[in-house]
Coordinates of C-alpha atoms in Angstrom, one line a residue:
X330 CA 0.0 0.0 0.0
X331 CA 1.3 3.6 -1.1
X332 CA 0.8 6.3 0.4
X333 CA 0.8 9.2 -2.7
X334 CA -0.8 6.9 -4.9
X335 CA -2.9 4.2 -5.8
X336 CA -2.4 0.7 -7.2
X337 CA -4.1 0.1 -10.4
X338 CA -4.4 -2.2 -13.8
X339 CA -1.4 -0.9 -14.7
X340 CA 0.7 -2.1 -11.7
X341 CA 2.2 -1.0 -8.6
X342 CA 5.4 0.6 -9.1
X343 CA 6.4 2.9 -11.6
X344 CA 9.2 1.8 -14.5
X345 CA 12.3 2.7 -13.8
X346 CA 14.5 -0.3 -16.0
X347 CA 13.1 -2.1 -19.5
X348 CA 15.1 -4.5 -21.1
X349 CA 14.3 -4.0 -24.8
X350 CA 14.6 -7.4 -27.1
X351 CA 15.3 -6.6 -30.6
X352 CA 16.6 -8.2 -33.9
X353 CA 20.0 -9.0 -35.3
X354 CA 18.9 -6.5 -38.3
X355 CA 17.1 -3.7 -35.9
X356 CA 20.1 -3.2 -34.0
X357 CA 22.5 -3.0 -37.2
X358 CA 20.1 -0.4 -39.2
X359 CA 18.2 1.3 -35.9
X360 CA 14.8 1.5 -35.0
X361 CA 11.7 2.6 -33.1
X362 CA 10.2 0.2 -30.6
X363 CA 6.7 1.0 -28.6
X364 CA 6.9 -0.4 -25.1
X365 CA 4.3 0.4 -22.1
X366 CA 5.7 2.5 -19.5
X367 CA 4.3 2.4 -15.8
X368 CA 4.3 6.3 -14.2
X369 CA 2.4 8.2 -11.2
X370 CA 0.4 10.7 -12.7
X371 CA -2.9 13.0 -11.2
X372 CA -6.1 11.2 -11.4
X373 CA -7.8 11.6 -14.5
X374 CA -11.4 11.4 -13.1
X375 CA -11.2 13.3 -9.8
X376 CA -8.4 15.6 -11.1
X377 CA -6.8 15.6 -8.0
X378 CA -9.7 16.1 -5.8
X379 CA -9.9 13.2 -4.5
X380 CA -13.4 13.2 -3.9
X381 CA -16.4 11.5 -6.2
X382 CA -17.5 13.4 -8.9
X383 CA -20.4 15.7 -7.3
X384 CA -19.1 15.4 -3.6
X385 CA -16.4 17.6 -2.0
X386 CA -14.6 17.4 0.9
X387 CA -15.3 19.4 4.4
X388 CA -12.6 19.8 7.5
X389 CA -11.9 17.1 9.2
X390 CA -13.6 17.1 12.3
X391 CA -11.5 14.3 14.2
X392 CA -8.6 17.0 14.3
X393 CA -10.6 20.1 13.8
X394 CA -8.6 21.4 11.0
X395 CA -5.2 20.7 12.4
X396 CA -4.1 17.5 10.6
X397 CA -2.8 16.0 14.3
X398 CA -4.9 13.8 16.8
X399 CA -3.4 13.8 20.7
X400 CA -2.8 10.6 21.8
X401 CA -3.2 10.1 25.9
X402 CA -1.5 7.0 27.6
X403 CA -1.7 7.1 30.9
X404 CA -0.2 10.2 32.0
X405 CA 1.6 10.5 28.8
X406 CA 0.4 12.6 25.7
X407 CA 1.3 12.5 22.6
X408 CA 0.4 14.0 18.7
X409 CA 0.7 11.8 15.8
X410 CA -0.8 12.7 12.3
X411 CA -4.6 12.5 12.1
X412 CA -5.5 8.9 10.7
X413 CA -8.8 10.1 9.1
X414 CA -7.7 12.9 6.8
X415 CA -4.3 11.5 7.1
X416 CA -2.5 15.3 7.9
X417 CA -4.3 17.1 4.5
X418 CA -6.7 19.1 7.3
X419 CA -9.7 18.2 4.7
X420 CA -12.0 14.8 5.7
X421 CA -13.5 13.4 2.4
X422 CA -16.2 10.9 3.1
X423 CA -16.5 9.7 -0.7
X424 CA -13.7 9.1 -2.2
X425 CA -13.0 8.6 -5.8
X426 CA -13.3 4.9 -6.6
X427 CA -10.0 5.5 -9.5
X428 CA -7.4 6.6 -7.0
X429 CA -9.0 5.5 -4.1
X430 CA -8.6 9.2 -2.2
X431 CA -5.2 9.9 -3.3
X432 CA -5.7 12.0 -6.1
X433 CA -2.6 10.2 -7.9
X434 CA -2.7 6.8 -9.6
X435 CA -0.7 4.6 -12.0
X436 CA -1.0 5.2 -15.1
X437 CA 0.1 2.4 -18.5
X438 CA 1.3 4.3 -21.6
X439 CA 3.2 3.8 -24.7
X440 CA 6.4 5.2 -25.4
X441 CA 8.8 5.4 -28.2
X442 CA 11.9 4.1 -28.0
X443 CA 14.7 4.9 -30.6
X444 CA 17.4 2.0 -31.1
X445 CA 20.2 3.4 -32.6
X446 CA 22.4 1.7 -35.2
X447 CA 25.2 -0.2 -33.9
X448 CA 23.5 -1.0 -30.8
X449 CA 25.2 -4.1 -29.2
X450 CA 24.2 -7.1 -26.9
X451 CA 24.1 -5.4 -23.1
X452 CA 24.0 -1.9 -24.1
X453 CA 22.5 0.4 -21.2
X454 CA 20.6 3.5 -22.6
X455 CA 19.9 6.3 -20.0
X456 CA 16.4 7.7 -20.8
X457 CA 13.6 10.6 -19.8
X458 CA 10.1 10.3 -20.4
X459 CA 8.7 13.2 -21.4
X460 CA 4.5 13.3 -19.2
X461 CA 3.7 15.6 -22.3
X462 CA 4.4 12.7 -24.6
X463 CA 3.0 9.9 -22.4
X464 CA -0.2 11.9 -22.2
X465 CA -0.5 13.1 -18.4
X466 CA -2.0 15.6 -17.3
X467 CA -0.3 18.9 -17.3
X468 CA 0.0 19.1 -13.5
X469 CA 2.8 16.4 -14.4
X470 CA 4.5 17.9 -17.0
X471 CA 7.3 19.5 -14.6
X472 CA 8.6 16.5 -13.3
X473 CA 10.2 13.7 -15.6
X474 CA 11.0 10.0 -15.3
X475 CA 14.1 8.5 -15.5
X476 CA 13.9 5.2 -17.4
X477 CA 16.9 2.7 -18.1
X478 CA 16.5 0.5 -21.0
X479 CA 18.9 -2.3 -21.3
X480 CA 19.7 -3.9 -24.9
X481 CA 19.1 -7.6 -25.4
X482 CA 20.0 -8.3 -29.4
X483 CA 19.4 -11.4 -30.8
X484 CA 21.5 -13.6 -32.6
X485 CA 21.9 -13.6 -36.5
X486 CA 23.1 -17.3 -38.0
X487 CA 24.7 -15.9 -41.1
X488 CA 26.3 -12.0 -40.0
X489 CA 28.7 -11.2 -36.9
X490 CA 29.1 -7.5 -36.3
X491 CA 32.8 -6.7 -35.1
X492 CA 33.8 -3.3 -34.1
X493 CA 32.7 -1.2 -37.7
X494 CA 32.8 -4.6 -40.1
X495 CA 30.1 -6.9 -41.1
X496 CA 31.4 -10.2 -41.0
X497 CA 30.0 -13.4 -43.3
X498 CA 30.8 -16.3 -44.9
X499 CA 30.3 -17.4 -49.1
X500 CA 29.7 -20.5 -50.7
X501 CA 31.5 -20.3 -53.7
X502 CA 30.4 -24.0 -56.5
X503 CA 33.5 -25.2 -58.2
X504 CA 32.9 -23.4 -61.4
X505 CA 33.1 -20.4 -59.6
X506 CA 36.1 -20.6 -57.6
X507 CA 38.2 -22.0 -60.4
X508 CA 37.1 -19.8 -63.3
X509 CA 36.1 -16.8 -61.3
X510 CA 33.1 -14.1 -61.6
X511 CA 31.0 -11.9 -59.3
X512 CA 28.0 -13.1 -56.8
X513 CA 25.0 -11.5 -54.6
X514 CA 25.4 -11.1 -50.9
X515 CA 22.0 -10.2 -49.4
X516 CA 23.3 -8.2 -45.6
X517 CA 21.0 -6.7 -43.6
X518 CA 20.8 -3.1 -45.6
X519 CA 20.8 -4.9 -48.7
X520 CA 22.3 -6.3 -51.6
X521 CA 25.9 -6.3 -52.6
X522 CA 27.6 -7.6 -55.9
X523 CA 31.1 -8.9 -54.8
X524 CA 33.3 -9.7 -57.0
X525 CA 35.0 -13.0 -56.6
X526 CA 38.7 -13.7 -58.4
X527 CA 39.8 -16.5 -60.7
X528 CA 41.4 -19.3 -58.5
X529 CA 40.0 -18.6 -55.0
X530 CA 40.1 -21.0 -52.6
X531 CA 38.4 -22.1 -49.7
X532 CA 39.3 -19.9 -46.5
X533 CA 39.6 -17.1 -48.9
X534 CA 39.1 -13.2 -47.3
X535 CA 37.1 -10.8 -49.9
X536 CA 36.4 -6.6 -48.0
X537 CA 34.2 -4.4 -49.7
X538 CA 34.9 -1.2 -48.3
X539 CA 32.2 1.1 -47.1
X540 CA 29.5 -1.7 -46.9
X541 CA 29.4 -2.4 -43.1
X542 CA 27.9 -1.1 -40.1
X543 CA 27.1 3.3 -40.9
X544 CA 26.6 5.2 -38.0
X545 CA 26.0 9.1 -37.7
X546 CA 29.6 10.0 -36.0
X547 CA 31.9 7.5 -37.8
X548 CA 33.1 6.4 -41.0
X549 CA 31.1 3.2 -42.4
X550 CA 33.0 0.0 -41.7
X551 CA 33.6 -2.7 -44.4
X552 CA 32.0 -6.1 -45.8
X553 CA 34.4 -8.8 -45.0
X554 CA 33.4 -12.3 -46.6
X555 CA 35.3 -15.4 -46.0
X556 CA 34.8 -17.8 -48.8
X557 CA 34.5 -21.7 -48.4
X558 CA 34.1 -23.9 -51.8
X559 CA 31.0 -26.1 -52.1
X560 CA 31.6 -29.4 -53.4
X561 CA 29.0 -31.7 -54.9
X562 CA 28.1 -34.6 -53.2
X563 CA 26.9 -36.4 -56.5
X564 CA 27.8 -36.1 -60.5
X565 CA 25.7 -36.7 -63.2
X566 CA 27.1 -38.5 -66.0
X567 CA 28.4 -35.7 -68.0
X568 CA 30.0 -34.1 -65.3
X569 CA 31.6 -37.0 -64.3
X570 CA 33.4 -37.2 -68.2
X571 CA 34.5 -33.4 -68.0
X572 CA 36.2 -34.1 -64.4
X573 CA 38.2 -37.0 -65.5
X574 CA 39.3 -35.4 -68.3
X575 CA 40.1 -32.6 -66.8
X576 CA 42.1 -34.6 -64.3
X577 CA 43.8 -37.0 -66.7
X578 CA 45.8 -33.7 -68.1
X579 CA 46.8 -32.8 -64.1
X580 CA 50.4 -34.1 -64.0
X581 CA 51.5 -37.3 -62.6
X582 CA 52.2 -38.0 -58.7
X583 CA 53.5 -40.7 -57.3
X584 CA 51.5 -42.2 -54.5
X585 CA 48.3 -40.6 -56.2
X586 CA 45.8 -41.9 -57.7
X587 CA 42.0 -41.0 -58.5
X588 CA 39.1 -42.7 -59.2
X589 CA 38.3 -43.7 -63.1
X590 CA 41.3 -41.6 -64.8
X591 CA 44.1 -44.5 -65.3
X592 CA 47.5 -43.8 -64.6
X593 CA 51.0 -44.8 -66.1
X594 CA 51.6 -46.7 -62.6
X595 CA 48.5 -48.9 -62.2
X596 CA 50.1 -52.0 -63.2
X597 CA 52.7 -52.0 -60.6
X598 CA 49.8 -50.7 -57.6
X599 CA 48.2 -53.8 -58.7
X600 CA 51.0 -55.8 -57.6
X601 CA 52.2 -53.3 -54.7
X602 CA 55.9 -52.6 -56.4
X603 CA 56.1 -48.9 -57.2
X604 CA 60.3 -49.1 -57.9
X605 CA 61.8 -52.4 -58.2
X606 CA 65.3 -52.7 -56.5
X607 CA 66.7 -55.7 -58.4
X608 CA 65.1 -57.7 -61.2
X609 CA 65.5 -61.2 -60.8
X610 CA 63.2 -62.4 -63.9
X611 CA 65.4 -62.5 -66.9
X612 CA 61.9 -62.3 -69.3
X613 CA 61.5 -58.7 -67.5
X614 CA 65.4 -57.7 -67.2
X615 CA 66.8 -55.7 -70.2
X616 CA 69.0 -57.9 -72.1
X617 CA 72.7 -56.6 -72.5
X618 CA 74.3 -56.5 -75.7
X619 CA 78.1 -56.3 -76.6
X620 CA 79.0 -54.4 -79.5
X621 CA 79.6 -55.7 -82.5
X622 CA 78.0 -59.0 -81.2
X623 CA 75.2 -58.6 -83.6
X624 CA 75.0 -58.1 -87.0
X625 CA 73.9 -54.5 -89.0
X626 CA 70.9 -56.1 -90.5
X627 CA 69.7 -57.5 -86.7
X628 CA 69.9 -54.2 -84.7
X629 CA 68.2 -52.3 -87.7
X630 CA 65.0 -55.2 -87.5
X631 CA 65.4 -55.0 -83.6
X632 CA 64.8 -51.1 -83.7
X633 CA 62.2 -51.6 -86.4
X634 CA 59.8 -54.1 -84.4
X635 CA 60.9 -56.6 -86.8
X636 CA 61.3 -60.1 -86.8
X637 CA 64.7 -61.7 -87.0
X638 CA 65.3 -63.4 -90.0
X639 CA 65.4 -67.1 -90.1
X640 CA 68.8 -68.9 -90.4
X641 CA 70.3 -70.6 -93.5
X642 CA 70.6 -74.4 -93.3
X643 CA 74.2 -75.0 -93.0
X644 CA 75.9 -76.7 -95.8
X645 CA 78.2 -79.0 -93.8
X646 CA 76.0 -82.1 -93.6
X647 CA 74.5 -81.8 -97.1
X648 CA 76.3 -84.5 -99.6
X649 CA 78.5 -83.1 -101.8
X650 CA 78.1 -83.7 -105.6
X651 CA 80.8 -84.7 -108.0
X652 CA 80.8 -83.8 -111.0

């Protein structure tokens, strides 16, 4: 129970801290948000009489106009504030029902509050509310309210605001990291075209200056975009083709291999011998050949592919005719 006013719909004390919940994208651009305010404010039906409408108020005839009762305890007497007109001197018999005698209530009314950009998570704004503008009556308008208004923001999935700089990340296809181009970034003001280089890998760092957070009393920050490159979890048939040929003309590693493109090594993976130490199989080993150990005519067919010609029967068993 109050003593200078009266408890109502509205509440029973008067709002001195509001924590204001807004957007990822409100507190980047600014806004406006309408929240209720509780404040003490003259009774609107009694005007401060604190009488029923049509009924007034006469002097208190417990203390005789004096706003103090005496008090006697045995041979002790004492004064205390009168408890029927409670010290005003002026005894109303019917009150107003709306403040309930006090000629002040509480009163519920919107009020405008402006977010401004840049706002972060936590941020304490120290505010006064103006009674003209929460519609008092202008016996109130002297005296203003003090209101603090803390900042919740929420979180955003795709955009992290740090210091001045809009922060985000790209998905770049194949196509477009290897052969370069440009691509639309949707940020909270709106849409940028950034421009994305031929060869850009994953983990890659694009800033477009001037397209971050723009406040009143400092330069605008910058866009900065970290890149990652999307790969497709599936191929259709034609990709598939273009891919392997594209990685048949890579150049040869050893130790690598890839899927469907058939290297110059297979054969010995297949049989786990990359370099043979020694050869021990004389079909495989290189034969050796001395110089002058074959004939003209043989190392021209051997260089040629072609098979060796086939040897002369010799003459030495053959009979020998006499004439």
């Amino acid at each position: 129970v109050h003593n200078d006013y009266a408890e109502s719909y509205a509440g029973t004390e008067s709002s001195r801290e509001y924590i204001a919940q807004v957007t990822f994208e409100e507190a980047f651009l600014g806004s406006i948000l309408v929240v209720q305010v509780r404040c003490v404010g003259t009774c609107d039906k009694c005007l401060g009489s604190r009488s029923e409408l049509g009924y007034t108020g006469n002097i208190c005839p417990y203390c005789e106009g004096t706003g103090e009762e005496t008090i006697r305890t045995g041979h002790i007497t004492a004064r205390k504030t009168c408890s029927y007109c409670e010290g005003s001197r002026i005894f109303i018999k019917y009150k107003c029902m709306e403040c309930e005698g006090m000629g002040k209530r509480m009163f519920d009314r919107p009020f405008s509050l402006s977010i401004p950009p840049g706002t972060v998570h936590g941020q304490v704004f120290r505010m006064e509310l103006d009674p003209e503008q929460l519609d008092l009556p202008e016996s109130e308008w002297t005296t203003k309210q003090i209101l603090w208004v803390t900042v919740s923001v929420g979180e955003n999935e795709q955009f992290v605001v740090n210091e001045r700089d809009l922060e985000t990340n790209l998905e770049l296809s194949p196509a477009l990291a290897l052969l370069g181009g440009s691509t639309v970034v949707k940020t909270p003001a709106r849409n940028i075209r950034v421009g994305v280089e031929e060869g850009t890998a994953s983990h890659s760092v694009i800033v477009v200056a001037g397209e971050g957070l723009r406040t009143e009393d400092t330069i605008p920050g910058d866009l900065v975009v970290r890149t990652a490159v999307r790969v497709p979890r599936t191929l259709s048939w034609r990709q598939g083709r273009i891919l392997r040929r594209f990685a048949s003309l890579e150049p040869v590693e050893v130790g690598r291999t890839i899927a469907g493109v058939p290297s110059v090594s297979d054969h010995k993976l297949e049989v786990n011998v990359v370099e043979a130490d020694k050869i021990v199989n004389l079909v495989v080993k290189e034969e050796i050949v001395k110089k002058m150990d074959k004939t003209i005519t043989a190392t021209i067919r051997d260089k040629l592919g072609m098979r060796p010609a086939k040897p002369k029967p010799s003459m030495a068993h053959m009979p020998h005719k006499i004439f």
